[in-house]
Short mmCIF file of C-alpha atoms in Angstrom, two decimals:
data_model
loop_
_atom_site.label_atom_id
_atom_site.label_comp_id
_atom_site.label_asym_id
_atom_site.label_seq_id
_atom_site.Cartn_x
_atom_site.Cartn_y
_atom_site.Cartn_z
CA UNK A 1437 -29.07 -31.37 -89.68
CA UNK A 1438 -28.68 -34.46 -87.47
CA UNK A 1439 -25.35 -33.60 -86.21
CA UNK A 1440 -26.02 -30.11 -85.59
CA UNK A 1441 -29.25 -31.48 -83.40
CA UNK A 1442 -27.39 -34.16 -81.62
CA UNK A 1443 -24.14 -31.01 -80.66
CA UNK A 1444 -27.10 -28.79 -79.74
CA UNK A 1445 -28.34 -31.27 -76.99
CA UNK A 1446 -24.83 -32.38 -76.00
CA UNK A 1447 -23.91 -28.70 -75.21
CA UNK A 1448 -27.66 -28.39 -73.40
CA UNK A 1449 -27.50 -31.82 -71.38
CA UNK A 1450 -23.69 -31.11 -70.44
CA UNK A 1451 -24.01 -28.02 -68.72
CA UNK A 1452 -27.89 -29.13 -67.31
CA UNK A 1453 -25.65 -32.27 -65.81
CA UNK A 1454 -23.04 -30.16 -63.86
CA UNK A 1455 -26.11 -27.95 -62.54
CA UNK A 1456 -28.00 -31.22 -60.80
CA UNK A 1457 -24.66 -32.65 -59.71
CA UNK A 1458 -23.81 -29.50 -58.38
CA UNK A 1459 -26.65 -29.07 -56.55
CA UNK A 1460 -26.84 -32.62 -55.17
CA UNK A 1461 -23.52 -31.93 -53.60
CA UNK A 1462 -24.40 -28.71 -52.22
CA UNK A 1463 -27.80 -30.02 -50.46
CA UNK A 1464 -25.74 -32.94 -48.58
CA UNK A 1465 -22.34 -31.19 -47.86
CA UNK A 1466 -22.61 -27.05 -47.41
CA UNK A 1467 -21.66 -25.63 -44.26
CA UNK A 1468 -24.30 -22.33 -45.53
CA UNK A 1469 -28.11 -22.49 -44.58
CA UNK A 1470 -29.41 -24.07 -47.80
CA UNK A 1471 -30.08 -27.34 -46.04
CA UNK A 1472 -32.17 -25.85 -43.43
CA UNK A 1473 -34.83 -24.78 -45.87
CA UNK A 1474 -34.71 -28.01 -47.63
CA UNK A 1475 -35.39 -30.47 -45.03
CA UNK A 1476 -38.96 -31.40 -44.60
CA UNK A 1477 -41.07 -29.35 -41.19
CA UNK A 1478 -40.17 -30.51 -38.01
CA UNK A 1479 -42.43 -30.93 -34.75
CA UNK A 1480 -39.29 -29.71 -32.37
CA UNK A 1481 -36.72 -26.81 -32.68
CA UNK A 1482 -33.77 -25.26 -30.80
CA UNK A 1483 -34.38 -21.55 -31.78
CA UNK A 1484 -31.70 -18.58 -32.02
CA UNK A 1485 -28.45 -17.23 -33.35
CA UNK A 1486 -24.87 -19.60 -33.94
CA UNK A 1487 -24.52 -19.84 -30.26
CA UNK A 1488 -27.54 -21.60 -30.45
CA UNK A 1489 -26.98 -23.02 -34.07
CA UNK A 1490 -24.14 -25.79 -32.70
CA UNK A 1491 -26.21 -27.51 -29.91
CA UNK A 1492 -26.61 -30.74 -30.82
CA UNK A 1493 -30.16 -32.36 -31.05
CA UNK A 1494 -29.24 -36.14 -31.12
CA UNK A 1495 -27.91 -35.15 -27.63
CA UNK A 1496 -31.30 -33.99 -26.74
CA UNK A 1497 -33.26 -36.58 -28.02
CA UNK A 1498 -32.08 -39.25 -26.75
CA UNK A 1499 -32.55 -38.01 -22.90
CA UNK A 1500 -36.24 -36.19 -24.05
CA UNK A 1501 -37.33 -38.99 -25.81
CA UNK A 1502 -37.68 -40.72 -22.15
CA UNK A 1503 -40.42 -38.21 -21.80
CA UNK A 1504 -41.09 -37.11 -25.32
CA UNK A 1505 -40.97 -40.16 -27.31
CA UNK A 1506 -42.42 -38.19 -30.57
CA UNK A 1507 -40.14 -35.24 -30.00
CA UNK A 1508 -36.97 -34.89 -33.02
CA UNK A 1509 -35.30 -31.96 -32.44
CA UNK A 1510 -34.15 -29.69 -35.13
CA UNK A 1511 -31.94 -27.06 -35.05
CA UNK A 1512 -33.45 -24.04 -36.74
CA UNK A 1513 -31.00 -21.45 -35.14
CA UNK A 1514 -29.13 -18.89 -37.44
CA UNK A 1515 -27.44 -15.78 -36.16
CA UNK A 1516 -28.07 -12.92 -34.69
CA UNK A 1517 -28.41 -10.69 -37.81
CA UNK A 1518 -30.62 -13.65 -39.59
CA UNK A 1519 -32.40 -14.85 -36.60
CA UNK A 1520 -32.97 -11.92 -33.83
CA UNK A 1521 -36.44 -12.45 -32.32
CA UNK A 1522 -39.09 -10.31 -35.00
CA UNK A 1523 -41.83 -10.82 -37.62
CA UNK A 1524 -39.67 -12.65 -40.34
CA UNK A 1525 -37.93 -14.86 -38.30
CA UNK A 1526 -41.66 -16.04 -36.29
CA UNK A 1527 -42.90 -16.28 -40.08
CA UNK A 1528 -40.11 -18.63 -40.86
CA UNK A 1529 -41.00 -20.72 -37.92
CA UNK A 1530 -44.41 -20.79 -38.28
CA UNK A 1531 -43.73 -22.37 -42.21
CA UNK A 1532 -41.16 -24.36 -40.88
CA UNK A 1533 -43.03 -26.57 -38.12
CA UNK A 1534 -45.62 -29.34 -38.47
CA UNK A 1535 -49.27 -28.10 -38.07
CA UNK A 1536 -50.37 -30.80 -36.44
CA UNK A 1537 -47.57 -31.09 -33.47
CA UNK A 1538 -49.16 -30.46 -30.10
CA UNK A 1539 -46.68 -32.45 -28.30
CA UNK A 1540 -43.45 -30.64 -29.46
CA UNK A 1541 -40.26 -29.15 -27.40
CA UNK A 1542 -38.79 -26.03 -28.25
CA UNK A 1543 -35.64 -24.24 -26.74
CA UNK A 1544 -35.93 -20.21 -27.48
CA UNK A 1545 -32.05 -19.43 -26.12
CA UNK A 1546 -31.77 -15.49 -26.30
CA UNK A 1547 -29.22 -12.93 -25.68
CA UNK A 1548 -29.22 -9.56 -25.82
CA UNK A 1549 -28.14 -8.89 -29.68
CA UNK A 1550 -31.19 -10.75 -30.55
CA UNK A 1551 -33.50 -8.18 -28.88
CA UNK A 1552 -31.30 -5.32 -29.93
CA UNK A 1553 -31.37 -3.29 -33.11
CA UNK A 1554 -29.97 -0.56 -35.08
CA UNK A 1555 -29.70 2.82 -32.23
CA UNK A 1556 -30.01 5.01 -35.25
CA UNK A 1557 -32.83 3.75 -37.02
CA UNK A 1558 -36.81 3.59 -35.29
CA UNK A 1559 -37.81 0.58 -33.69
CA UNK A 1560 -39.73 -0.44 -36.30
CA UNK A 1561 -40.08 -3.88 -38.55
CA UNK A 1562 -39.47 -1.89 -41.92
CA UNK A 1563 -36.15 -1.14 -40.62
CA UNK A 1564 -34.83 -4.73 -38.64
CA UNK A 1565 -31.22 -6.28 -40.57
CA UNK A 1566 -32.87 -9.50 -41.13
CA UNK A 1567 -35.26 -8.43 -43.76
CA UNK A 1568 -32.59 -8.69 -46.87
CA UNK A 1569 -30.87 -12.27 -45.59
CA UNK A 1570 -31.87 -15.86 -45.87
CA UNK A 1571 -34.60 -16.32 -42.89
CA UNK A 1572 -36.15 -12.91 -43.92
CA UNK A 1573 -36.31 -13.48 -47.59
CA UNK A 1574 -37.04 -17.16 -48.14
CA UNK A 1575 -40.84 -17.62 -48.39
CA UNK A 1576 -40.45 -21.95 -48.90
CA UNK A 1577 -38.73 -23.62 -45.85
CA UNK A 1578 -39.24 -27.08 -46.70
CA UNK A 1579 -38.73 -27.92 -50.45
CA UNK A 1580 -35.59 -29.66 -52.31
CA UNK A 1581 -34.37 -28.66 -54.06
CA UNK A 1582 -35.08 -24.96 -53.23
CA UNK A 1583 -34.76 -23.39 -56.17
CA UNK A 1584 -35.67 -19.47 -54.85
CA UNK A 1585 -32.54 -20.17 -51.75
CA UNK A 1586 -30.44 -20.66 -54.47
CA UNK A 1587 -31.07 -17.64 -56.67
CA UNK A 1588 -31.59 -14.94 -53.98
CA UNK A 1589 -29.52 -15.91 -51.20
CA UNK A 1590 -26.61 -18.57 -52.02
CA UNK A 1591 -23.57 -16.13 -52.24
CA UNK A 1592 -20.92 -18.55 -53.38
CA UNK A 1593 -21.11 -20.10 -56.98
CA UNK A 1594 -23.63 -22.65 -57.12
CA UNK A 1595 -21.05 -25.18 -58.58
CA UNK A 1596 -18.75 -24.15 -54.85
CA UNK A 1597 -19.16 -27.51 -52.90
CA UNK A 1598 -18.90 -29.89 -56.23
CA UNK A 1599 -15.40 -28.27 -57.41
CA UNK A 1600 -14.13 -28.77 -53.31
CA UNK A 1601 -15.07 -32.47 -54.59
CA UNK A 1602 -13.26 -32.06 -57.96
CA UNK A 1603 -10.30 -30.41 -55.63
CA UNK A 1604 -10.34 -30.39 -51.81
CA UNK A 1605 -8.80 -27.01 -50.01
CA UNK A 1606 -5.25 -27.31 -48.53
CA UNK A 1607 -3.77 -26.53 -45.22
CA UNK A 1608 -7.54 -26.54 -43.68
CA UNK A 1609 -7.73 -25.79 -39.74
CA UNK A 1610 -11.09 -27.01 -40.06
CA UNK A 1611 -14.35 -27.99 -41.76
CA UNK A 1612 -17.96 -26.80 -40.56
CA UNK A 1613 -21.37 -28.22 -42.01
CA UNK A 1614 -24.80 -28.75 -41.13
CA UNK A 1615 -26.20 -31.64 -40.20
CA UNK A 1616 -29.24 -33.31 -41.30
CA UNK A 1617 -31.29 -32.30 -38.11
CA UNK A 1618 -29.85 -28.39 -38.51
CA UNK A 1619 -26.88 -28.35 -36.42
CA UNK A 1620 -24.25 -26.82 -37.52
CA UNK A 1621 -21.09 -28.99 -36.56
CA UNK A 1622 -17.51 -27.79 -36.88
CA UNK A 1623 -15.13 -30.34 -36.51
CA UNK A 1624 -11.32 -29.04 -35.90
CA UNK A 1625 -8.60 -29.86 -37.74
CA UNK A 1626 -5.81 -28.46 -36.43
CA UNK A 1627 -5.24 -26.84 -33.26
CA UNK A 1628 -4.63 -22.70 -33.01
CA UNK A 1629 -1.44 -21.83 -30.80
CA UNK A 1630 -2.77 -20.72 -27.46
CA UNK A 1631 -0.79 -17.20 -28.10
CA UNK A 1632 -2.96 -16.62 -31.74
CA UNK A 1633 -5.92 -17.47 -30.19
CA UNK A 1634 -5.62 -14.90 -27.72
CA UNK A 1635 -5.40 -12.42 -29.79
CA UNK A 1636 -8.25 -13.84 -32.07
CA UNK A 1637 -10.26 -13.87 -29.15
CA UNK A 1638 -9.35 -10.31 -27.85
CA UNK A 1639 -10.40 -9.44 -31.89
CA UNK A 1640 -13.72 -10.79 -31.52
CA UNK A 1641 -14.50 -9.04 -28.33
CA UNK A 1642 -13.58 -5.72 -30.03
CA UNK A 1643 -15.92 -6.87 -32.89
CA UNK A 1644 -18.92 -7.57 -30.27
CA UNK A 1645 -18.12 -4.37 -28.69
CA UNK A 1646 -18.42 -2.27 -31.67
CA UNK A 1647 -21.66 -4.29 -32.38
CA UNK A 1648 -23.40 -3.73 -28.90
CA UNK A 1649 -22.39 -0.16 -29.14
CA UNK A 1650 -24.38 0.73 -32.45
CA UNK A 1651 -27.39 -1.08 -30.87
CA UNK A 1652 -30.29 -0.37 -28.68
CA UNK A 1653 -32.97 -2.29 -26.43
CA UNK A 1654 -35.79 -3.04 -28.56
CA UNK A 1655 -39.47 -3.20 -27.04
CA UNK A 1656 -40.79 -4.46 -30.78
CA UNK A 1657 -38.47 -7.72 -30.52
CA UNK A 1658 -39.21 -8.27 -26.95
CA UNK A 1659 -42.79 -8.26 -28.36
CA UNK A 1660 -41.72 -10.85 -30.83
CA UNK A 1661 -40.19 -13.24 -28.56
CA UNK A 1662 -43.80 -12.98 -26.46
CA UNK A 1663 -45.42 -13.94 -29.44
CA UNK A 1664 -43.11 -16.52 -30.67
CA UNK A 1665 -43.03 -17.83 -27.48
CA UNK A 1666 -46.80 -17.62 -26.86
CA UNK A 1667 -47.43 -19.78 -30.66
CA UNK A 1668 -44.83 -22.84 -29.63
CA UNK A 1669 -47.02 -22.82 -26.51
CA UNK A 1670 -49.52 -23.91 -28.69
CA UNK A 1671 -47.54 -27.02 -29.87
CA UNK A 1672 -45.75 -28.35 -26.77
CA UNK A 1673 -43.44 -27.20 -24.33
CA UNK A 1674 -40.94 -24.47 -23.89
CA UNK A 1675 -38.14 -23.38 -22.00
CA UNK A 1676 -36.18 -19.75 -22.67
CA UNK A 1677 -32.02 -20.55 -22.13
CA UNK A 1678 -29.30 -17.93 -22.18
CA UNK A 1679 -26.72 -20.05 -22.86
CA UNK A 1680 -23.22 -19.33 -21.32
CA UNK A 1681 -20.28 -17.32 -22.87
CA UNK A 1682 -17.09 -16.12 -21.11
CA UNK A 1683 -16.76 -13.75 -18.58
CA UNK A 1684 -15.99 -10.41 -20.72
CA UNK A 1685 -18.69 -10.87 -23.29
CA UNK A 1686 -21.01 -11.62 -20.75
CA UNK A 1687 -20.19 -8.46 -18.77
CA UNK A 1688 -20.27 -6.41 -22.64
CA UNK A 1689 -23.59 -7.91 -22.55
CA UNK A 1690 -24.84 -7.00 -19.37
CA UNK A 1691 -23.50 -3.57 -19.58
CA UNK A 1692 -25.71 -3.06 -22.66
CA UNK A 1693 -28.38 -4.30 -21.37
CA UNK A 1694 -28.45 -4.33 -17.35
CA UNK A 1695 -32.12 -5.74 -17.09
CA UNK A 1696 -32.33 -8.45 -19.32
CA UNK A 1697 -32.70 -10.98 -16.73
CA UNK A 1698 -35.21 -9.37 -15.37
CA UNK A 1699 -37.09 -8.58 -18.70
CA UNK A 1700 -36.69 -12.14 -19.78
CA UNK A 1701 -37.99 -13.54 -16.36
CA UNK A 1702 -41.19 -11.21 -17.09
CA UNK A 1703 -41.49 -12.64 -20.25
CA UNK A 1704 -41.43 -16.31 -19.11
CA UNK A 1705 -43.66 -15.63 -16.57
CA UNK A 1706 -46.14 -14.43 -18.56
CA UNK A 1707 -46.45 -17.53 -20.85
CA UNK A 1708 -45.62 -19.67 -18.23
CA UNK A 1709 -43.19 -21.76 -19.04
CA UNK A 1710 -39.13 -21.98 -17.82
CA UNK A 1711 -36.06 -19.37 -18.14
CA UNK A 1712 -32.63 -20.32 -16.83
CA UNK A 1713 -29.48 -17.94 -17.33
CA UNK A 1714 -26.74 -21.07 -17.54
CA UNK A 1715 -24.10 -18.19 -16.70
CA UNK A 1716 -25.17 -17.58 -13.10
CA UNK A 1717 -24.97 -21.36 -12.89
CA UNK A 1718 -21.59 -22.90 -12.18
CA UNK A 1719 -19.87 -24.86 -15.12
CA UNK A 1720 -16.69 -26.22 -16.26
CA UNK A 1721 -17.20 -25.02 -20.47
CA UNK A 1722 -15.02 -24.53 -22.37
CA UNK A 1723 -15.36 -21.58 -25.52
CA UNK A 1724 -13.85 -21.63 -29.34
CA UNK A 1725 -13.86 -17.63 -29.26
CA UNK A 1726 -15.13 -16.37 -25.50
CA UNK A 1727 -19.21 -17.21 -26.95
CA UNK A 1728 -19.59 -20.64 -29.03
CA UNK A 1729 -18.72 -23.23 -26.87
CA UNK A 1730 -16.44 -25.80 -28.34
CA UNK A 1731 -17.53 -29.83 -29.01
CA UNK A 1732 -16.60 -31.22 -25.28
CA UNK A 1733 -18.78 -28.04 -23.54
CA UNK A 1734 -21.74 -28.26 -26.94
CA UNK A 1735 -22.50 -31.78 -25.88
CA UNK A 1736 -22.05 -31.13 -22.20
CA UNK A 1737 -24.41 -28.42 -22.25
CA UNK A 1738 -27.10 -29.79 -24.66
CA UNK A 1739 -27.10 -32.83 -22.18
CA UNK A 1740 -27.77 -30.36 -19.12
CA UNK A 1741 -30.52 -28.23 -21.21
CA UNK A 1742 -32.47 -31.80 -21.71
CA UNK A 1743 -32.63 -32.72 -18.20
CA UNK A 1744 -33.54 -29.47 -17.39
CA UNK A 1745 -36.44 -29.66 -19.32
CA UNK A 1746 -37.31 -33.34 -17.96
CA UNK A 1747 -37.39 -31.24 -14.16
CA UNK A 1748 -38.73 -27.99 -15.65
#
């Protein structure tokens, strides 16, 4: 009877081990979301899709903090299917922040796929892409570890980051994480051939054609942004960035949607706070694929977005 008791909880502790290590390896080293709804709230955020999701807040802080000596950014930026400007994604911000920050900074960066939705469905919540992924379906931002991430939206295994330990991938070009303050930091490994990224790059604009083209201009999400804009307001100050990206998605963009300056100027102006198009301004960046900027440009431009906000 003993032995069978003492195999029973060797086989149960065994397995319960593997779980926790596994776990403990995903919360510190996976490039997916998990780790932005496990850190505690935050007081500052840069808000929006991966364009967004690789500025880097230690960049930011340490110019703002001249100013905003309370302020630690976070970067709370997904993409645009997770994080276009609607109900679920202002929910997840309004769980996420501290409820007591008044003296907060917040950069809302937009783009046009992130006020954009399906062209043949209504314009209606019920209907928006976000509301089966992460942002939409995660109702706890800030525990750890979070057990309902894990069970309705962690695709890989949940033992995925502790076998890389066991046995690290060969022949990487490179690895991609996220940070402890939400940035999601890709560090290269090996260069692409200039010829191979061409044609990667001339891929993805196909892919962001195809994607503008099933998509219309959505008056619901514009509301959104008003409001989300309208509750940071609340708790500090705000600025709304489109951040550069080459010259053809750009012009995909503004094909799509020929006003959006214009409708995001209207927006701005009606909470009152700062919008600045960084593609009308001249710069020297550099991009990985035509619309994330690559480390050199990601730290150049965070820099530049700070001061702007110190003169804003």
């Amino acid at each position: 009877m003993k032995k069978s008791i003492l195999k029973l909880a060797v086989f149960s502790v065994l397995p319960l081990l593997v779980i926790i290590m596994a776990v403990y390896y995903l919360g510190h080293n996976t490039n997916d979301f998990y780790k932005r709804f496990t850190s505690p709230r935050q007081n500052s955020f840069i808000l929006g899709s991966s364009r967004a999701g690789l500025m880097d807040p230690a960049v930011i802080d340490s110019i703002l903090h001249q100013k905003f000596p309370n302020t630690r950014m976070y970067n709370y930026s997904f993409t645009w299917a997770h994080s276009p400007y609607g109900p679920k994604y202002l929910e997840s911000i309004e769980k996420k922040i501290k409820p007591e920050t008044k003296d907060g900074v917040f950069i809302v960066t937009v783009e046009p796929t992130a006020l954009m939705v399906d062209k043949k469905k209504p314009d209606s919540p019920e209907f928006y892409i976000e509301n089966d992924k992460s942002v939409g379906k995660t109702s706890m931002v800030a525990v750890n570890p979070n057990l309902e991430y894990l069970f309705e939206s962690y695709e890989p295994s949940i033992t995925n980051e502790f076998n890389k330990k066991i046995i690290p991938p060969k022949n990487e070009v490179g690895t991609s994480t996220i940070l402890d303050n939400g940035r999601y930091y890709v560090k290269i490994i090996k260069k692409t051939a200039p010829e191979k990224q061409q044609m990667s790059n001339k891929k993805n604009m196909k892919i962001l054609q195809e994607r503008i083209d099933g998509l219309k201009i959505s008056e619901n999400r514009i509301l959104y942004l008003e409001k989300t804009v309208e509750f940071l307001s609340q708790h500090g100050k705000v600025i709304i960035v489109r951040m550069p990206v080459n010259k053809e998605p750009y012009s995909i963009e503004d094909k799509a949607f020929p006003d959006f300056d214009t409708r995001m100027k209207a927006v701005a102006l009606k909470a009152k706070v700062p919008y600045i198009n960084y593609n009308i301004l001249e710069n020297q960046y550099q991009w990985m694929d035509e619309v994330h900027l690559d480390e050199k440009s990601i730290e150049a431009f965070s820099a530049t977005v700070a001061r702007d906000i110190l003169t804003h």
